[in-house]
Tab-separated table of C-alpha atoms in Angstrom:
chain	number	residue	atom	x	y	z
U	191	MET	CA	47.566	-65.331	32.713
U	192	ASN	CA	45.724	-62.964	34.238
U	193	ILE	CA	41.862	-61.420	33.049
U	194	MET	CA	44.322	-57.851	33.158
U	195	THR	CA	46.990	-58.933	30.716
U	196	VAL	CA	44.414	-60.516	28.552
U	197	SER	CA	42.570	-57.312	28.655
U	198	GLY	CA	45.522	-55.145	27.794
U	199	GLY	CA	46.627	-56.880	24.956
U	200	ILE	CA	43.390	-57.366	23.491
U	201	THR	CA	43.391	-53.402	24.001
U	202	ALA	CA	46.493	-52.888	22.794
U	203	LEU	CA	46.066	-54.870	19.444
U	204	LEU	CA	42.672	-53.079	19.140
U	205	GLY	CA	44.493	-49.679	18.905
U	206	ILE	CA	46.827	-50.705	16.630
U	207	ILE	CA	43.884	-52.794	14.340
U	208	LEU	CA	42.366	-49.148	14.349
U	209	ALA	CA	45.564	-47.316	13.801
U	210	VAL	CA	46.175	-49.381	10.934
U	211	VAL	CA	42.879	-49.274	9.211
U	212	GLY	CA	42.434	-45.978	9.268
U	213	PHE	CA	46.193	-44.604	7.686
U	214	ILE	CA	45.057	-47.366	5.182
U	215	GLN	CA	40.898	-45.470	4.911
U	216	GLY	CA	43.051	-42.703	4.701
U	217	LYS	CA	44.822	-42.659	1.858
U	218	ARG	CA	42.483	-45.066	0.017
U	219	ARG	CA	40.175	-41.529	0.444
U	220	ILE	CA	43.116	-39.077	-0.723
U	221	GLU	CA	43.668	-41.664	-3.701
U	222	ARG	CA	40.290	-41.366	-4.574
U	223	GLU	CA	39.973	-37.751	-4.365
U	224	LYS	CA	43.317	-37.007	-6.570
U	225	ARG	CA	41.113	-39.115	-9.493
U	226	PHE	CA	38.381	-36.623	-9.492
U	227	ILE	CA	37.933	-33.659	-13.176
U	228	GLU	CA	37.856	-30.086	-11.637
U	229	THR	CA	35.358	-28.437	-14.119
U	230	ASP	CA	33.272	-25.337	-13.766
U	231	GLY	CA	29.518	-25.429	-12.282
U	232	GLU	CA	26.784	-23.222	-11.232
U	233	ILE	CA	24.394	-23.560	-8.579
U	234	VAL	CA	20.732	-23.425	-10.163
U	235	ARG	CA	19.370	-22.994	-7.062
U	236	LEU	CA	18.793	-22.905	-3.393
U	237	ASP	CA	16.531	-25.640	-2.068
U	238	SER	CA	15.465	-24.882	1.606
U	239	ARG	CA	13.434	-26.490	4.517
U	240	THR	CA	12.053	-25.820	7.113
U	241	SER	CA	13.867	-28.831	10.951
U	242	VAL	CA	13.718	-28.700	14.326
U	243	LYS	CA	17.429	-27.645	15.778
U	244	PHE	CA	19.059	-28.295	19.129
U	245	VAL	CA	21.539	-25.807	19.831
U	246	LYS	CA	22.723	-25.918	23.371
U	247	GLY	CA	20.524	-27.939	24.525
U	248	LEU	CA	17.682	-26.077	22.660
U	249	PRO	CA	14.932	-27.014	20.321
U	250	ILE	CA	14.875	-24.494	17.721
U	251	VAL	CA	13.281	-24.293	14.200
U	252	ALA	CA	15.739	-23.008	11.762
U	253	ASN	CA	15.931	-23.048	7.952
U	254	GLU	CA	18.246	-25.000	6.348
U	255	TYR	CA	19.713	-24.749	2.948
U	256	ARG	CA	21.727	-27.252	0.135
U	257	PRO	CA	22.762	-26.031	-2.925
U	258	VAL	CA	21.473	-27.626	-6.430
U	259	VAL	CA	24.668	-27.808	-8.975
U	260	SER	CA	24.419	-27.927	-12.381
U	261	TYR	CA	28.094	-28.533	-14.802
U	262	ILE	CA	28.951	-30.606	-17.535
U	263	THR	CA	31.750	-34.044	-17.475
U	264	GLU	CA	34.267	-34.526	-19.913
U	265	ASN	CA	31.642	-36.352	-22.219
U	266	GLY	CA	29.214	-33.892	-22.070
U	267	GLU	CA	26.694	-34.656	-20.223
U	268	GLU	CA	24.907	-32.297	-17.831
U	269	ILE	CA	24.253	-33.207	-14.496
U	270	ILE	CA	22.695	-30.951	-11.742
U	271	SER	CA	23.768	-32.846	-8.835
U	272	GLU	CA	22.112	-32.062	-4.972
U	273	ALA	CA	25.205	-34.076	-3.068
U	274	PHE	CA	25.558	-30.905	-1.031
U	275	ALA	CA	24.614	-31.603	3.081
U	276	TRP	CA	21.731	-29.296	3.962
U	277	THR	CA	23.309	-26.490	6.467
U	278	LEU	CA	22.081	-23.727	8.555
U	279	LYS	CA	21.947	-20.223	7.144
U	280	PHE	CA	24.739	-19.467	8.894
U	281	GLY	CA	26.762	-22.222	8.005
U	282	GLU	CA	28.930	-23.261	4.717
U	283	CYS	CA	26.194	-22.122	2.292
U	284	ARG	CA	25.771	-18.954	3.256
U	285	GLU	CA	29.043	-18.132	0.312
U	286	LEU	CA	27.279	-20.336	-2.079
U	287	ALA	CA	23.864	-19.066	-1.864
U	288	MET	CA	25.758	-15.220	-2.484
U	289	ALA	CA	26.653	-17.525	-5.735
U	290	TYR	CA	23.437	-18.561	-6.088
U	291	GLU	CA	22.114	-15.096	-6.363
U	292	THR	CA	24.870	-13.567	-8.286
U	293	LYS	CA	24.752	-17.228	-10.962
U	294	THR	CA	28.387	-16.942	-10.354
U	295	PRO	CA	30.169	-19.748	-11.735
U	296	LEU	CA	31.952	-22.484	-8.896
U	297	THR	CA	35.116	-24.532	-9.232
U	298	VAL	CA	33.504	-28.482	-8.481
U	299	ARG	CA	35.683	-31.278	-8.533
U	300	TYR	CA	33.506	-34.380	-9.780
U	301	ASP	CA	34.206	-38.356	-9.341
U	302	PRO	CA	34.543	-40.132	-13.192
U	303	LEU	CA	33.184	-42.989	-12.085
U	304	ASN	CA	30.079	-41.295	-10.355
U	305	PRO	CA	29.461	-38.121	-11.740
U	306	LYS	CA	26.730	-36.977	-9.576
U	307	TYR	CA	29.602	-36.949	-6.874
U	308	TYR	CA	31.219	-33.626	-7.083
U	309	VAL	CA	32.852	-31.522	-3.821
U	310	TYR	CA	33.790	-27.665	-4.450
U	311	ASN	CA	36.455	-27.870	-2.033
U	312	SER	CA	39.077	-30.445	-1.934
U	313	LYS	CA	38.813	-32.617	1.187
U	314	LYS	CA	42.265	-34.010	1.464
U	315	PHE	CA	42.473	-32.382	5.058
U	316	PHE	CA	39.676	-33.360	6.189
U	317	PHE	CA	41.054	-37.085	5.409
U	318	VAL	CA	44.141	-36.714	7.096
U	319	ARG	CA	42.400	-34.790	10.611
U	320	GLU	CA	40.204	-38.115	10.651
U	321	VAL	CA	42.932	-40.502	10.599
U	322	MET	CA	45.201	-38.127	12.815
U	323	TYR	CA	41.402	-38.781	15.088
U	324	LYS	CA	42.356	-41.965	14.700
U	325	PHE	CA	45.792	-42.469	15.254
U	326	ILE	CA	45.288	-40.448	18.662
U	327	PHE	CA	42.292	-43.224	19.703
U	328	ALA	CA	44.121	-45.673	18.570
U	329	ALA	CA	47.410	-44.187	21.068
U	330	VAL	CA	44.916	-43.522	24.161
U	331	LEU	CA	44.028	-47.752	23.853
U	332	ILE	CA	47.184	-48.883	22.993
U	333	GLY	CA	48.666	-46.973	26.207
U	334	LEU	CA	45.727	-47.786	28.304
U	335	GLY	CA	46.535	-51.809	26.919
U	336	ALA	CA	50.046	-51.184	27.675
U	337	PHE	CA	49.246	-49.836	31.044
U	338	MET	CA	47.318	-52.843	31.771
U	339	ILE	CA	49.748	-55.377	31.560
U	340	TRP	CA	52.027	-53.452	32.806
U	341	ALA	CA	49.921	-53.321	36.334
U	342	GLU	CA	49.878	-56.597	36.545
U	343	MET	CA	53.144	-57.784	35.763
U	344	ARG	CA	53.312	-55.379	38.484
U	345	VAL	CA	51.565	-57.349	41.183
């Protein structure tokens, strides 16, 4: 057995493992989100900070924003959560900033096992996209491994 055959086999095996793990991980995340409970929340404040970001390779000083959301769980416990990530002004947070200004309530979905973790919109399509990226990378690894084995057999 040549090193090329062994390397091809290992590469293809890694691709198969990545595809299986990616599928299982995506399925678990989607199932986890299904148990989330929907409730009405409200943005109570908008935190801001100044940081240095690189845009097209150039450093710029930019303000980042993060909404702080308040909502009540099924148990009647009021949660004030800062689960959103920091985003630039022109990011997704802009529409939330407008909701903050008008105190418009927004619908959030929280995890009953960890009530401080919530999502604003469903992340199902994000998880599906993540699984597809893993499948594409796995297909490349499997194809590369198969090519390495085929190339060795032709010699």
